[in-house]
Coordinates of C-alpha atoms in Angstrom, one line a residue:
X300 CA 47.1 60.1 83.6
X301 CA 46.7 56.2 82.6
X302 CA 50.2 54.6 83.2
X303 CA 50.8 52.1 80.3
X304 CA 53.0 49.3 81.1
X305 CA 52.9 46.8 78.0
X306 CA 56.1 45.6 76.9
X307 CA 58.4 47.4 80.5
X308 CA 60.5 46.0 82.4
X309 CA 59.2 44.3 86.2
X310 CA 61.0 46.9 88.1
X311 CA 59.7 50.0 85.7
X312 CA 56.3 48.5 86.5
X313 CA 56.4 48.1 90.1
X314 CA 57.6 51.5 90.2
X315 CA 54.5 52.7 88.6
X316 CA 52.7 51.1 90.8
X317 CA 54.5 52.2 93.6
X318 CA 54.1 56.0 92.1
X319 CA 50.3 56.3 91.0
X320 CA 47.7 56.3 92.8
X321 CA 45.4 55.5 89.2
X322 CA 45.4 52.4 87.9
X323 CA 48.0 51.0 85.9
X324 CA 46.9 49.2 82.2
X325 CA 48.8 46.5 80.5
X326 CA 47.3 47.4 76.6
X327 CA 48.5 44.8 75.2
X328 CA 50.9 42.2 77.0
X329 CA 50.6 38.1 77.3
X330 CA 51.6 35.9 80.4
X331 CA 55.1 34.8 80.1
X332 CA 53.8 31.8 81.9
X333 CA 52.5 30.9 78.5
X334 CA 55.4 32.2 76.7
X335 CA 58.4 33.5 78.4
X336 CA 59.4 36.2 76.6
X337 CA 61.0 39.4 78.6
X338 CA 58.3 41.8 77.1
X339 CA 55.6 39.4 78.4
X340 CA 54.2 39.9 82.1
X341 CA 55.2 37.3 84.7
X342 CA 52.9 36.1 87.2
X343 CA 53.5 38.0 90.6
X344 CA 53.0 41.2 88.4
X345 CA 49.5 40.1 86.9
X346 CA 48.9 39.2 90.2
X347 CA 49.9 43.1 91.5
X348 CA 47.6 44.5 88.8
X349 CA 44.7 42.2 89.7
X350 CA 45.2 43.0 93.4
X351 CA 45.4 47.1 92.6
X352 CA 42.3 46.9 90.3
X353 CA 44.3 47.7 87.7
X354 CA 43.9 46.2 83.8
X355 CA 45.2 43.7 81.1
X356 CA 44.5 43.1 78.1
X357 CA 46.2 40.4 76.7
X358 CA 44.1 38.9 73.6
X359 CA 43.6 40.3 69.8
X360 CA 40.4 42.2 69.4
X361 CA 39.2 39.4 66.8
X362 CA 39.5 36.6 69.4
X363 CA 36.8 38.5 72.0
X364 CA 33.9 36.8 70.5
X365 CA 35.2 33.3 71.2
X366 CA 36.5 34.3 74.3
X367 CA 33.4 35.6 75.5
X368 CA 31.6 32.3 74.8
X369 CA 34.0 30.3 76.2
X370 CA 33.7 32.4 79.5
X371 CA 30.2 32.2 79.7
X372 CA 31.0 28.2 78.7
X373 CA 32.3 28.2 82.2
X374 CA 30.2 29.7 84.1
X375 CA 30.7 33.4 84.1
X376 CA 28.1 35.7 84.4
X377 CA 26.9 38.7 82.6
X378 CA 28.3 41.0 85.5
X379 CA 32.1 39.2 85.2
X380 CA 31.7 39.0 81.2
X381 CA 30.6 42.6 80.8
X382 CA 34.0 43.5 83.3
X383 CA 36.4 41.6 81.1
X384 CA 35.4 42.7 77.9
X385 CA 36.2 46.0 78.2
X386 CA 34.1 47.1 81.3
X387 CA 36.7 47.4 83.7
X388 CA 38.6 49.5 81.0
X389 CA 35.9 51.9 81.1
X390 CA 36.0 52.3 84.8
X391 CA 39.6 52.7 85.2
X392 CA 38.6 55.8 82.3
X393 CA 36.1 57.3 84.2
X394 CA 38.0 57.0 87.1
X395 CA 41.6 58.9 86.4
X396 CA 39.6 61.0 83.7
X397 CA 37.1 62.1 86.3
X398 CA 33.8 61.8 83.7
X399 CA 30.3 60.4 85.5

């Protein structure tokens, strides 16, 4: 089962974290070091998630394209692009839902 943590509290998601041994997915969440809101995820957890190979997404769909460019504007290659748009979403898929 994916664990969803958008929009829960730090100790709910370190106790995710602490519980599954699958990945854990922030759908939909910004960086409260942007804009510090309480449903907004603050750094030492974004860092946990990167760490655990876990996921965020934190940008609406419409926005990918100009992300993307801007990404490969500084530097990133296909591999790193092809992970952050959606890539490393599709692993953590295969991965707790066991498909090649």
């Amino acid at each position: 089962m994916v664990l969803r943590c958008s929009h829960t509290g730090g100790r709910t998601v370190r106790e995710a974290m602490d519980a599954s041994a699958d990945p854990v997915i922030f759908s939909h969440s910004n960086a409260r070091a942007v804009w510090d809101h309480p449903r907004n995820i603050p750094d030492d957890l974004m860092r946990a998630c990167a760490e655990r190979g876990d996921d965020l997404r934190m940008i609406a769909p419409r926005r990918l394209p100009a992300l993307a460019q801007r990404l490969v504007d500084r530097g990133y290659g296909a591999a790193a692009l092809a992970k952050i748009m959606g890539g490393n979403l599709e692993r953590i898929a295969r991965q707790v839902w066991k498909t090649g």
